[in-house]
Short mmCIF file of N, CA, C and O in Angstrom, two decimals:
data_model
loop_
_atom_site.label_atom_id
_atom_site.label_comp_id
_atom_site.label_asym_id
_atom_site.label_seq_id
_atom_site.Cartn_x
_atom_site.Cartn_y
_atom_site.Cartn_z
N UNK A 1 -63.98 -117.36 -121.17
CA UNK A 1 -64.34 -117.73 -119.81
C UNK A 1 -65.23 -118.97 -119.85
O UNK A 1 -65.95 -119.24 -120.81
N UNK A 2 -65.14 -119.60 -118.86
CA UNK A 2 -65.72 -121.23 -118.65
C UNK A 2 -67.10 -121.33 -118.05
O UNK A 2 -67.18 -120.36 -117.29
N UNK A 3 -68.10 -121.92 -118.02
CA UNK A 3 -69.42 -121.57 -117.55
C UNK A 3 -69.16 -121.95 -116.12
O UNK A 3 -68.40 -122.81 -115.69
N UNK A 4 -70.01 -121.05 -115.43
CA UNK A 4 -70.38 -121.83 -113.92
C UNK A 4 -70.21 -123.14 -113.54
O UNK A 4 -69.92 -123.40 -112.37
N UNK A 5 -70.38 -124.23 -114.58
CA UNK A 5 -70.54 -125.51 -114.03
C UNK A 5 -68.83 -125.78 -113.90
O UNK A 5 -68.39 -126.55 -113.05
N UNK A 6 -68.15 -125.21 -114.66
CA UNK A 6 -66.69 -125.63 -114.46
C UNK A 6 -65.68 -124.52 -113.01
O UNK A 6 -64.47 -124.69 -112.87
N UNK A 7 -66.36 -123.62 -112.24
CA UNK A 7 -65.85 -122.98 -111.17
C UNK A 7 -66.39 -123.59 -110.63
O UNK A 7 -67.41 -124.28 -110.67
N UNK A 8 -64.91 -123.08 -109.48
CA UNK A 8 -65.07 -124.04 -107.85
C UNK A 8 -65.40 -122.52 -106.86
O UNK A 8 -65.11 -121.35 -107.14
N UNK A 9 -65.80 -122.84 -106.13
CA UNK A 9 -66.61 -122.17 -105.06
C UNK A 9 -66.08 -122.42 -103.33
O UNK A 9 -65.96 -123.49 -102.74
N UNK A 10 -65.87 -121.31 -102.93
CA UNK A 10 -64.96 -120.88 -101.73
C UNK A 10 -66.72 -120.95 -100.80
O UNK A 10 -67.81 -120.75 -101.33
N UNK A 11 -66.44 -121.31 -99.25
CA UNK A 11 -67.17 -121.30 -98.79
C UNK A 11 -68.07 -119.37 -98.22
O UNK A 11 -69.10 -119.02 -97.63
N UNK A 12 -66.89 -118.68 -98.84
CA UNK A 12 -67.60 -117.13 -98.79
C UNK A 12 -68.12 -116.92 -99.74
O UNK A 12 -68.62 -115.80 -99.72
N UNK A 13 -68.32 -117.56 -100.80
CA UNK A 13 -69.36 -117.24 -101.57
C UNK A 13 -68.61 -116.71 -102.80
O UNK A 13 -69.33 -115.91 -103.40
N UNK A 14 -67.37 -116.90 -103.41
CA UNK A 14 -66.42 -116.44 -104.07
C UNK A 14 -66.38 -117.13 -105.02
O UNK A 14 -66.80 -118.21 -104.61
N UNK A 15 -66.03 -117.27 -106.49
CA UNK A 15 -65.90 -117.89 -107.45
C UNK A 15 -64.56 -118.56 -107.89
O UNK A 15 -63.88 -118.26 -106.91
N UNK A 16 -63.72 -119.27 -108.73
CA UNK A 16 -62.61 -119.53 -108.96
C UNK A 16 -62.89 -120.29 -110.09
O UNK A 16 -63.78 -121.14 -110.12
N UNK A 17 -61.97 -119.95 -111.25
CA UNK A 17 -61.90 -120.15 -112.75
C UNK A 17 -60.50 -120.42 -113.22
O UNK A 17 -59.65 -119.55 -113.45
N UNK A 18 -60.40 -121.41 -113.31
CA UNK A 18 -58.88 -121.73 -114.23
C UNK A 18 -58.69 -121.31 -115.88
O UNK A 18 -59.20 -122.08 -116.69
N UNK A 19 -58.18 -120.47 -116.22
CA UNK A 19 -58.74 -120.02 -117.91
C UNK A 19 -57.60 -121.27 -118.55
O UNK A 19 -57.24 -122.27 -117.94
N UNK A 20 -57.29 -120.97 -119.54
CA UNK A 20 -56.50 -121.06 -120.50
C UNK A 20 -54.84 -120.89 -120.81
O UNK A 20 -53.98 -121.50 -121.45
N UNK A 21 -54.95 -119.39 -119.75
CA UNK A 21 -53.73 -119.03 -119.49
C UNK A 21 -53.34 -119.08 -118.28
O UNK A 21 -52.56 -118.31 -117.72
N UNK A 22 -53.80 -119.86 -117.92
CA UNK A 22 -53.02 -120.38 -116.30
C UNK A 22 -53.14 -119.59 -115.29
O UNK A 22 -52.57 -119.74 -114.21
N UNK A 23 -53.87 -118.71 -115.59
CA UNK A 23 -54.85 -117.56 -114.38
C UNK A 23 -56.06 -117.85 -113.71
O UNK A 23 -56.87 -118.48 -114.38
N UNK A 24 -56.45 -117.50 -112.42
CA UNK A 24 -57.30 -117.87 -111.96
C UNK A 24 -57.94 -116.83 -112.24
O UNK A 24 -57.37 -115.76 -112.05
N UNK A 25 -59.45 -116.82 -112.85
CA UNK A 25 -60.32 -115.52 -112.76
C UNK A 25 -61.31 -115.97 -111.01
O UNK A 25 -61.68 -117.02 -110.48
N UNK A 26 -61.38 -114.75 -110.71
CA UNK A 26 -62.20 -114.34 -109.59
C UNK A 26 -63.71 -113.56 -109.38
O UNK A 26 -63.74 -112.44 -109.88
N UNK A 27 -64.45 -113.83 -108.97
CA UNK A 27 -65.73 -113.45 -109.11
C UNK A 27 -66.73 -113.82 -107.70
O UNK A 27 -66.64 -114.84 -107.02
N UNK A 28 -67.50 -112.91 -107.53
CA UNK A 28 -68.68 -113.70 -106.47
C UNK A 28 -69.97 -114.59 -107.24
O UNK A 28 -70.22 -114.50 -108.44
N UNK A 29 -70.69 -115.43 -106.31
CA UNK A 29 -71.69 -116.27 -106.97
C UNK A 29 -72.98 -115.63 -107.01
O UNK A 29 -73.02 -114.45 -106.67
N UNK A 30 -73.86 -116.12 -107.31
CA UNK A 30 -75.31 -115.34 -107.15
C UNK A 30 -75.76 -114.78 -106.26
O UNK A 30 -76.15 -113.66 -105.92
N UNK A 31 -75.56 -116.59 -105.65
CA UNK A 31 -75.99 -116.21 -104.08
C UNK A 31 -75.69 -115.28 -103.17
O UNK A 31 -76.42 -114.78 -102.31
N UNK A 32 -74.02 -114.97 -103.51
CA UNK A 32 -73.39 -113.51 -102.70
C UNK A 32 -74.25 -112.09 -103.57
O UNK A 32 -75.07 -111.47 -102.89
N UNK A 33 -74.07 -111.74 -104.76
CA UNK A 33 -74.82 -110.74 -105.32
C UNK A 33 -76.32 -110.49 -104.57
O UNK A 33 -76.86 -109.55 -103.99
N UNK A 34 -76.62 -111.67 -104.88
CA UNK A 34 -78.81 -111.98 -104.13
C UNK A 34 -78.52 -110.95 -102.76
O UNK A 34 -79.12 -109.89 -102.59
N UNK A 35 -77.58 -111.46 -101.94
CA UNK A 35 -77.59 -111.18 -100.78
C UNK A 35 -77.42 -109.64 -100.37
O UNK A 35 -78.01 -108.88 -99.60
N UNK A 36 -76.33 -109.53 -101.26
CA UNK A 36 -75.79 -108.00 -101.17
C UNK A 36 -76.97 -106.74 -101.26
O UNK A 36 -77.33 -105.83 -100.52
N UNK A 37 -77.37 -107.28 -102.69
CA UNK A 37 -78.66 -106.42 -103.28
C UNK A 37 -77.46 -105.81 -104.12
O UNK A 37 -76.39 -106.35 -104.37
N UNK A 38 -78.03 -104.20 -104.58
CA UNK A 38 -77.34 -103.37 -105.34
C UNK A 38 -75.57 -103.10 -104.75
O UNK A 38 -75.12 -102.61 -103.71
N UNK A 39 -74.99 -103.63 -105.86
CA UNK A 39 -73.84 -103.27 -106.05
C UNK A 39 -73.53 -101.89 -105.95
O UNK A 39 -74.01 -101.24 -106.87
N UNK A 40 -72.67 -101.01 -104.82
CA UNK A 40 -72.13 -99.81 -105.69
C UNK A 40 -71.15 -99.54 -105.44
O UNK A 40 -70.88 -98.36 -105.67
N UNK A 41 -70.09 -100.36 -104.85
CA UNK A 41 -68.45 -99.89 -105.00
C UNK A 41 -67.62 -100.81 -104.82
O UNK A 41 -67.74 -101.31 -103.70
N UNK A 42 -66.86 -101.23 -105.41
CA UNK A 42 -65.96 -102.07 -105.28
C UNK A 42 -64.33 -101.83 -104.69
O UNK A 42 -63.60 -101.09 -105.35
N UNK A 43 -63.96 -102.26 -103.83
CA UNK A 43 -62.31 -101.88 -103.78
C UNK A 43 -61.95 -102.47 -103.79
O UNK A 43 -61.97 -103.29 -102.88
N UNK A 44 -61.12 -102.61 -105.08
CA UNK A 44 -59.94 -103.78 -105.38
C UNK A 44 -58.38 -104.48 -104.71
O UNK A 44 -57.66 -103.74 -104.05
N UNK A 45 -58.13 -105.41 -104.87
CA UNK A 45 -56.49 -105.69 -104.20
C UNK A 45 -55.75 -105.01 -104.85
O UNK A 45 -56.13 -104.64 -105.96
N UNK A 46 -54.80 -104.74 -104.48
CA UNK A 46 -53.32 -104.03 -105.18
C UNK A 46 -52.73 -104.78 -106.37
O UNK A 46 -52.78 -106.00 -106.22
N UNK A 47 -52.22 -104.41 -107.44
CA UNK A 47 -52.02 -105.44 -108.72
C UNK A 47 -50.48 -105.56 -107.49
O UNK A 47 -50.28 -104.86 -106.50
N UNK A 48 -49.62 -106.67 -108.03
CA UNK A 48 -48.66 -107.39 -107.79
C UNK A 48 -48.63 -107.78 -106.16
O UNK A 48 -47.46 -107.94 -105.81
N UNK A 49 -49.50 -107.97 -105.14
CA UNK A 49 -50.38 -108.23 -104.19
C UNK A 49 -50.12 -109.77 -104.08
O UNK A 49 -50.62 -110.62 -104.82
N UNK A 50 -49.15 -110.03 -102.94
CA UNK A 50 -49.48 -111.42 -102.39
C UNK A 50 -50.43 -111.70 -101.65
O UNK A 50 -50.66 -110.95 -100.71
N UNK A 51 -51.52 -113.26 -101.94
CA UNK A 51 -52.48 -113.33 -101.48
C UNK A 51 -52.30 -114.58 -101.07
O UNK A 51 -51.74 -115.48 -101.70
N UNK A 52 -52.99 -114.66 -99.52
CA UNK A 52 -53.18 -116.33 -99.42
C UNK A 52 -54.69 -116.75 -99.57
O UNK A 52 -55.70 -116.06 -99.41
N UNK A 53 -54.57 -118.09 -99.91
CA UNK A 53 -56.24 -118.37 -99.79
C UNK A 53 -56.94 -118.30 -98.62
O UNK A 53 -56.38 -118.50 -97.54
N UNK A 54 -58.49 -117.93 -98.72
CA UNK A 54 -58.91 -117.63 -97.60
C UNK A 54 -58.87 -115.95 -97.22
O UNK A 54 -59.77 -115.21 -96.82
N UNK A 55 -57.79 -115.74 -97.46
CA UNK A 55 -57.27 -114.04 -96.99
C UNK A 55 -58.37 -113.13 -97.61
O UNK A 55 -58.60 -113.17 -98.81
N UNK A 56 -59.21 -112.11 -96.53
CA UNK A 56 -59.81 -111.11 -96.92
C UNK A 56 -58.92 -109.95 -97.54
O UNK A 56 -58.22 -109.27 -96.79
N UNK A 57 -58.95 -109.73 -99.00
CA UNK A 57 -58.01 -108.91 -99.67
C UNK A 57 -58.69 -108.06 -100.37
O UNK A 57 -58.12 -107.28 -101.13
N UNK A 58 -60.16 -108.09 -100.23
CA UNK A 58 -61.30 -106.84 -101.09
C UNK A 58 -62.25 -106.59 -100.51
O UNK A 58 -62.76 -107.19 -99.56
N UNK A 59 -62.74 -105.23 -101.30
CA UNK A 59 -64.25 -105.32 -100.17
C UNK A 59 -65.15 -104.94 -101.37
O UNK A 59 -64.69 -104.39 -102.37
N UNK A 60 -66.95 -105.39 -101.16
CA UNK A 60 -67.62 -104.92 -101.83
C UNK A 60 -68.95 -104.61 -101.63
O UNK A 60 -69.77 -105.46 -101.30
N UNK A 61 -69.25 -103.30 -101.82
CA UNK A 61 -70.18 -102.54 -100.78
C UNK A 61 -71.39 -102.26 -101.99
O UNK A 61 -71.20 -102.12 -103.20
N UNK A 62 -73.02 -102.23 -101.05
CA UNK A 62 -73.70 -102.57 -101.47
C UNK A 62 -75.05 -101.50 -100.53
O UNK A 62 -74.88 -100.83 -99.52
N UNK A 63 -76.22 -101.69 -101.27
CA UNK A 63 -77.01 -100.35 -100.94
C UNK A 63 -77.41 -101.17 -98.93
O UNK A 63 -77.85 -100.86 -97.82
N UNK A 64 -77.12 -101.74 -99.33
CA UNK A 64 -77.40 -103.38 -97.87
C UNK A 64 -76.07 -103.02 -96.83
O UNK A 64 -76.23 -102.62 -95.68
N UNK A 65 -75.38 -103.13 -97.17
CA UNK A 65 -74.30 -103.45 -96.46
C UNK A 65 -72.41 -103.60 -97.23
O UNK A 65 -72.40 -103.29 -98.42
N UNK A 66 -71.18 -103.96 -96.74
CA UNK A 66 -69.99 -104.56 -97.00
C UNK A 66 -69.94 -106.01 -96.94
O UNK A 66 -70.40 -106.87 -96.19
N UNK A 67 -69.09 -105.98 -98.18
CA UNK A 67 -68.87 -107.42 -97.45
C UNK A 67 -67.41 -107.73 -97.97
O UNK A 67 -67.09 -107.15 -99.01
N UNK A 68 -66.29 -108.71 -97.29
CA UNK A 68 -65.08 -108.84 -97.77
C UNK A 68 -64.95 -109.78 -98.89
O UNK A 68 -65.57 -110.85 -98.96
N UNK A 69 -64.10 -109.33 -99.76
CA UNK A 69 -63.58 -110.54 -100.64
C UNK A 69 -62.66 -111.13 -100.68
O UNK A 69 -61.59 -110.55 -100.80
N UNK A 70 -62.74 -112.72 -100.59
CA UNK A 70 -61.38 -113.47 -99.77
C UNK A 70 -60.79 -114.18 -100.71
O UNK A 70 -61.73 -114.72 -101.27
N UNK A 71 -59.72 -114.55 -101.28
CA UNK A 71 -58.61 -114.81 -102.09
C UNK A 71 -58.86 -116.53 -102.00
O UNK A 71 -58.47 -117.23 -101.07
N UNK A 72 -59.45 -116.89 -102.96
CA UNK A 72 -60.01 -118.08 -103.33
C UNK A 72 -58.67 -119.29 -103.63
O UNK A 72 -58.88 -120.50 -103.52
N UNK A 73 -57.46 -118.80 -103.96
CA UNK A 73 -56.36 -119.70 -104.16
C UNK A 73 -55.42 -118.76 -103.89
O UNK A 73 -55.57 -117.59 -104.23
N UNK A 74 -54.24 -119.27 -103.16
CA UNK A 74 -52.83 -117.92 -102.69
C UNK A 74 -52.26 -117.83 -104.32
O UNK A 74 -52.46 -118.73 -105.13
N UNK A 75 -51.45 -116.45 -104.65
CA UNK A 75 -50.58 -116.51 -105.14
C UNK A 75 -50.88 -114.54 -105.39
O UNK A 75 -51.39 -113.86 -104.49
N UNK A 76 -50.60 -114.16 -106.26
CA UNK A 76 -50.47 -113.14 -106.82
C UNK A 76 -51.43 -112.15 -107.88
O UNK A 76 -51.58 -112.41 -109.08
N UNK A 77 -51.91 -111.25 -107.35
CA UNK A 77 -53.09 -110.10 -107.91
C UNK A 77 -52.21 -109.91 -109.31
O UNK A 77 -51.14 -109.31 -109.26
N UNK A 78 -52.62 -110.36 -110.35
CA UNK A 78 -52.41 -109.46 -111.72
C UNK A 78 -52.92 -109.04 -112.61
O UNK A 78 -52.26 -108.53 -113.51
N UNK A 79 -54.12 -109.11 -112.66
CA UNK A 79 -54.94 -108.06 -112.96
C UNK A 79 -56.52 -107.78 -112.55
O UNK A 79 -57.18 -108.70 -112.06
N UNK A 80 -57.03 -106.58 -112.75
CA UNK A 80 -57.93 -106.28 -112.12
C UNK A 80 -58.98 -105.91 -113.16
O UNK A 80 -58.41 -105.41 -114.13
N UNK A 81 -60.03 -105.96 -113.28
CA UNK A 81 -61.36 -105.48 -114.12
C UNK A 81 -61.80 -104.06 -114.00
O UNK A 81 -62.64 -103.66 -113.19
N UNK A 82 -61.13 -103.28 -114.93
CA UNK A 82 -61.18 -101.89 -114.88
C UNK A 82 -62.99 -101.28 -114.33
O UNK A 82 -63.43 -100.33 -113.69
N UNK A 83 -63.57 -102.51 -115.05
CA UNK A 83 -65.05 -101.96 -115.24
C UNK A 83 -65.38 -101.84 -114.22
O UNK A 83 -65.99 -100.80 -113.98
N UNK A 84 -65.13 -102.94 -112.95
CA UNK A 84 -65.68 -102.75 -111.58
C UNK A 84 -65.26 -101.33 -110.43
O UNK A 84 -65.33 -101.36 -109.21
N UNK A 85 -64.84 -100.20 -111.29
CA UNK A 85 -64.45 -99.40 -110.45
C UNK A 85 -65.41 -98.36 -111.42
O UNK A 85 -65.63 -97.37 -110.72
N UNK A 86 -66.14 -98.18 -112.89
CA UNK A 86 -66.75 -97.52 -112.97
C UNK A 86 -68.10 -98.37 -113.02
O UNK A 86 -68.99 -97.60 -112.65
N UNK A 87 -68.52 -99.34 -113.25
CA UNK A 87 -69.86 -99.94 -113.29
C UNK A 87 -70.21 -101.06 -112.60
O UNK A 87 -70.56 -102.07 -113.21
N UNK A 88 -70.14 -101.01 -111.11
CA UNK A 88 -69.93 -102.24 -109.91
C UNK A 88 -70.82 -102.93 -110.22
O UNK A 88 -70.63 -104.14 -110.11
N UNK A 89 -72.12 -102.43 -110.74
CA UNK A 89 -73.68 -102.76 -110.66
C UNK A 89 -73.64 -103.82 -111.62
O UNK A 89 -74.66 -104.49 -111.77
N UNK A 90 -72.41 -104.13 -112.44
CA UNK A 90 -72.80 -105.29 -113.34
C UNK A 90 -72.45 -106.27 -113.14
O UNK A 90 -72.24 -107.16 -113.97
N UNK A 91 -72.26 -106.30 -111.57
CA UNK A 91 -72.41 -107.88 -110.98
C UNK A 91 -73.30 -108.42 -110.48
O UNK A 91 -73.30 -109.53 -109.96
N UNK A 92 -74.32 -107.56 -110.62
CA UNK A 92 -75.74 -107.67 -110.19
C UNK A 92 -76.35 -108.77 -111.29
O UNK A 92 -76.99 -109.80 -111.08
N UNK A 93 -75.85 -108.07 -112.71
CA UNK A 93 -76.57 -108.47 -113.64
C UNK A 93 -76.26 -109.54 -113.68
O UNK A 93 -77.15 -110.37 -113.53
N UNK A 94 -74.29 -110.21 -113.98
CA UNK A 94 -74.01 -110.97 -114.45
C UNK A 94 -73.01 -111.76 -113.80
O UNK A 94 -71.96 -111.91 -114.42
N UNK A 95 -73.14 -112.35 -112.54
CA UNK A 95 -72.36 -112.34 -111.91
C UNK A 95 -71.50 -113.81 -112.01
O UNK A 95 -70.64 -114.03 -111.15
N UNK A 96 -71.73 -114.66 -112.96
CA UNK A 96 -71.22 -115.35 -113.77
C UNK A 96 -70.35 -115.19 -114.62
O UNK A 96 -69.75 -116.12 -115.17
N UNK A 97 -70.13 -113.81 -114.88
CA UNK A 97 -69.25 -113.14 -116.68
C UNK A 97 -68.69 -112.32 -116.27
O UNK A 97 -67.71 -111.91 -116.89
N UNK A 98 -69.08 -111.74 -115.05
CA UNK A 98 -68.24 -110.19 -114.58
C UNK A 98 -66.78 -111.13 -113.62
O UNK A 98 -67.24 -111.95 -112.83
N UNK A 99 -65.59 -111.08 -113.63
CA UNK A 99 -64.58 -111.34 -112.85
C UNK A 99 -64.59 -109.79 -112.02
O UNK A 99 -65.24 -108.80 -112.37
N UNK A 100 -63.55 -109.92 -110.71
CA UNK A 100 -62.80 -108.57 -110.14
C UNK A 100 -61.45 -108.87 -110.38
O UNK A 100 -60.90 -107.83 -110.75
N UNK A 101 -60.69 -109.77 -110.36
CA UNK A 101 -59.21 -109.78 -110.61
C UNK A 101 -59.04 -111.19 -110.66
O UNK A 101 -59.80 -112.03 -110.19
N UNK A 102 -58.03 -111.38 -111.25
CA UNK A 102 -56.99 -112.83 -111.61
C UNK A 102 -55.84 -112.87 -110.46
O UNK A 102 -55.09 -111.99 -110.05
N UNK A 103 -55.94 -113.69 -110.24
CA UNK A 103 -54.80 -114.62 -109.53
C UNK A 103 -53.53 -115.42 -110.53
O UNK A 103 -53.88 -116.19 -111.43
N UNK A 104 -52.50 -115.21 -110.35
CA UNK A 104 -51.49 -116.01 -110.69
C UNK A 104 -51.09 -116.93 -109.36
O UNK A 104 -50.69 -116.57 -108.26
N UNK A 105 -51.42 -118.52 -109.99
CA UNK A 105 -51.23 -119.20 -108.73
C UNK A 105 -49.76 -119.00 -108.25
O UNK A 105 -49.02 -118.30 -108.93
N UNK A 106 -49.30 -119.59 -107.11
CA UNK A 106 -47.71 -120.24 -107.39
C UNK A 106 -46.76 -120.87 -107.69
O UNK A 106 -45.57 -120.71 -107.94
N UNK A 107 -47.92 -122.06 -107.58
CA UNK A 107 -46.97 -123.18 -108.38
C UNK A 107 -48.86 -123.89 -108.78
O UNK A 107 -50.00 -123.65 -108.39
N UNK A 108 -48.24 -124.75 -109.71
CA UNK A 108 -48.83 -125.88 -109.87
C UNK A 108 -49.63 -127.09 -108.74
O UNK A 108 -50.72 -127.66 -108.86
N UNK A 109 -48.75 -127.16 -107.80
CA UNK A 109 -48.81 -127.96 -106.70
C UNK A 109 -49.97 -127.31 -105.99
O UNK A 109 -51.10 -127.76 -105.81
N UNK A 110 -49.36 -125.89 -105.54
CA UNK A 110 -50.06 -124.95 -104.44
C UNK A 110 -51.78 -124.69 -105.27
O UNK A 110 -52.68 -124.69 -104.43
N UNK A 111 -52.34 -124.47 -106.91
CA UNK A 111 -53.25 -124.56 -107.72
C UNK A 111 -54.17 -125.20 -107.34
O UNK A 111 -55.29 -124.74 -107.09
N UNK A 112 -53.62 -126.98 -107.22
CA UNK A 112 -54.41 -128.31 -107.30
C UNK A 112 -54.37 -128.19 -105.83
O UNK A 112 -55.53 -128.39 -105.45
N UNK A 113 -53.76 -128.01 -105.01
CA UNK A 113 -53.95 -128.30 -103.64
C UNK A 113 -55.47 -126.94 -103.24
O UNK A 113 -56.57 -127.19 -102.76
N UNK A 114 -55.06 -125.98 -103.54
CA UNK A 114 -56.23 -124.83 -102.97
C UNK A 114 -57.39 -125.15 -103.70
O UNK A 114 -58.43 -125.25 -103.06
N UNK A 115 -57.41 -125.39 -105.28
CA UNK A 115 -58.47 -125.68 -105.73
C UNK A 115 -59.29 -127.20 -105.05
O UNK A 115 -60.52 -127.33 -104.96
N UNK A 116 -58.58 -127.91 -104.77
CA UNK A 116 -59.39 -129.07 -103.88
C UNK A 116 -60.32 -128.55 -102.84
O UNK A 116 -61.48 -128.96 -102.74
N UNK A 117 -60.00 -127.99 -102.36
CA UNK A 117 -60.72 -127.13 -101.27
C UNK A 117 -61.55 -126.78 -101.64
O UNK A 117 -62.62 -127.21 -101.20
N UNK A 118 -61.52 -125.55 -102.95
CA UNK A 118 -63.02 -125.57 -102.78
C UNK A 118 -64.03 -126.41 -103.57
O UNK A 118 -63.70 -127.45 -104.15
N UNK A 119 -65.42 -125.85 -103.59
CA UNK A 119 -66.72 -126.80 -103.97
C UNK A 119 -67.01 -126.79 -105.77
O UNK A 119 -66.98 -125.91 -106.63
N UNK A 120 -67.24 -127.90 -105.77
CA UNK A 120 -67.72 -128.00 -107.16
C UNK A 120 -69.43 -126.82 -106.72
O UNK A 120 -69.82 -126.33 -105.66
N UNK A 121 -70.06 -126.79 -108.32
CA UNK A 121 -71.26 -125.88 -108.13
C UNK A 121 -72.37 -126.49 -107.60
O UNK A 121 -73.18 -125.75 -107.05
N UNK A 122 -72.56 -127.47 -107.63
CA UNK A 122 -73.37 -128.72 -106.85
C UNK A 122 -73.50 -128.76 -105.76
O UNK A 122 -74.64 -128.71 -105.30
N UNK A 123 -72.43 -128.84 -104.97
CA UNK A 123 -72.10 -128.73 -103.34
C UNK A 123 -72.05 -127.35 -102.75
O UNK A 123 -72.00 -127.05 -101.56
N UNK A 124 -72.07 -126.63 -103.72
CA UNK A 124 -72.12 -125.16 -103.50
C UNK A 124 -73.42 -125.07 -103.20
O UNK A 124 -73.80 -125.08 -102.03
N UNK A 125 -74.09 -124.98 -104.05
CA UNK A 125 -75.49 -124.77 -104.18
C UNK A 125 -76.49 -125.45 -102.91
O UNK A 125 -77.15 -124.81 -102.09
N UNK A 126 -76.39 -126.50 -103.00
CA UNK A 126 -76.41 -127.24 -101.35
C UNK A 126 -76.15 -126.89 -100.70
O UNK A 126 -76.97 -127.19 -99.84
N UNK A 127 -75.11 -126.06 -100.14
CA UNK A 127 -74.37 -125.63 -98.56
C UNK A 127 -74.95 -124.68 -98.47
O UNK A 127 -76.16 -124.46 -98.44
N UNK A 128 -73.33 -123.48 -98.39
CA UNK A 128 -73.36 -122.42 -98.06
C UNK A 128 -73.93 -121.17 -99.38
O UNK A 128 -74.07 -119.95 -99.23
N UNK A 129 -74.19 -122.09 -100.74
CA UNK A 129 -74.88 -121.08 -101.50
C UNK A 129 -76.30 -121.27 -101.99
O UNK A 129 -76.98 -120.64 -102.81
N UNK A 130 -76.65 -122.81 -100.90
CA UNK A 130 -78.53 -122.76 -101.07
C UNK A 130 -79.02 -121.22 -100.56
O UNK A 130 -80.22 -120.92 -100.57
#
């Protein structure tokens, strides 16, 4: 996995990671964790799950409140982070290293086009995740 400085950032506060294998990993930023407080349940998207970007497709509930998780680039749920259904709380800790699921984009085109959209960590940090 790639450090923070190389994810782009959805204006909900969502993470996006291009690995190696042509998957998008998914994650929230600090600033969403900070907010939440204690993590304690996560509900995941459906594995083989069409998603568009933007689209509220998760939820993740907290001693505070819910909050939705919105599909940072369209394409397809394929896999999910087993851990976040027995140990939610370790997005508290690490919310840099912990993913909830991968995205398979759709194309190439549709990748570079959604990833433009969102924020480098810079402009993140400035906006909507000062």
């Amino acid at each position: 996995m790639k450090t923070q400085d190389t994810f782009k950032f959805a204006e909900s506060h969502e993470w996006a990671s291009i690995e190696d294998d042509g998957l998008v990993w998914v994650g929230i930023s600090n600033h969403a964790q900070e907010a939440l407080g204690d993590v304690m349940f996560f509900q995941a998207p459906k594995l083989g799950q069409q998603v568009k970007q933007g689209e509220a497709i998760a939820v993740i509930e907290s001693v505070k409140a819910a909050s939705d998780i919105h599909a940072p680039i369209s394409g397809e749920i394929v896999a999910l982070n087993e851990e976040m259904g027995t140990s939610p709380e370790m997005i508290n800790e690490k919310p840099y290293a912990v993913w909830l699921f991968k995205i398979k984009p759709i194309s190439t085109e549709s990748l570079v086009a959604d990833m433009n959209v969102l924020m480098p960590l810079g402009q993140y940090e400035s906006g909507p995740g000062a």
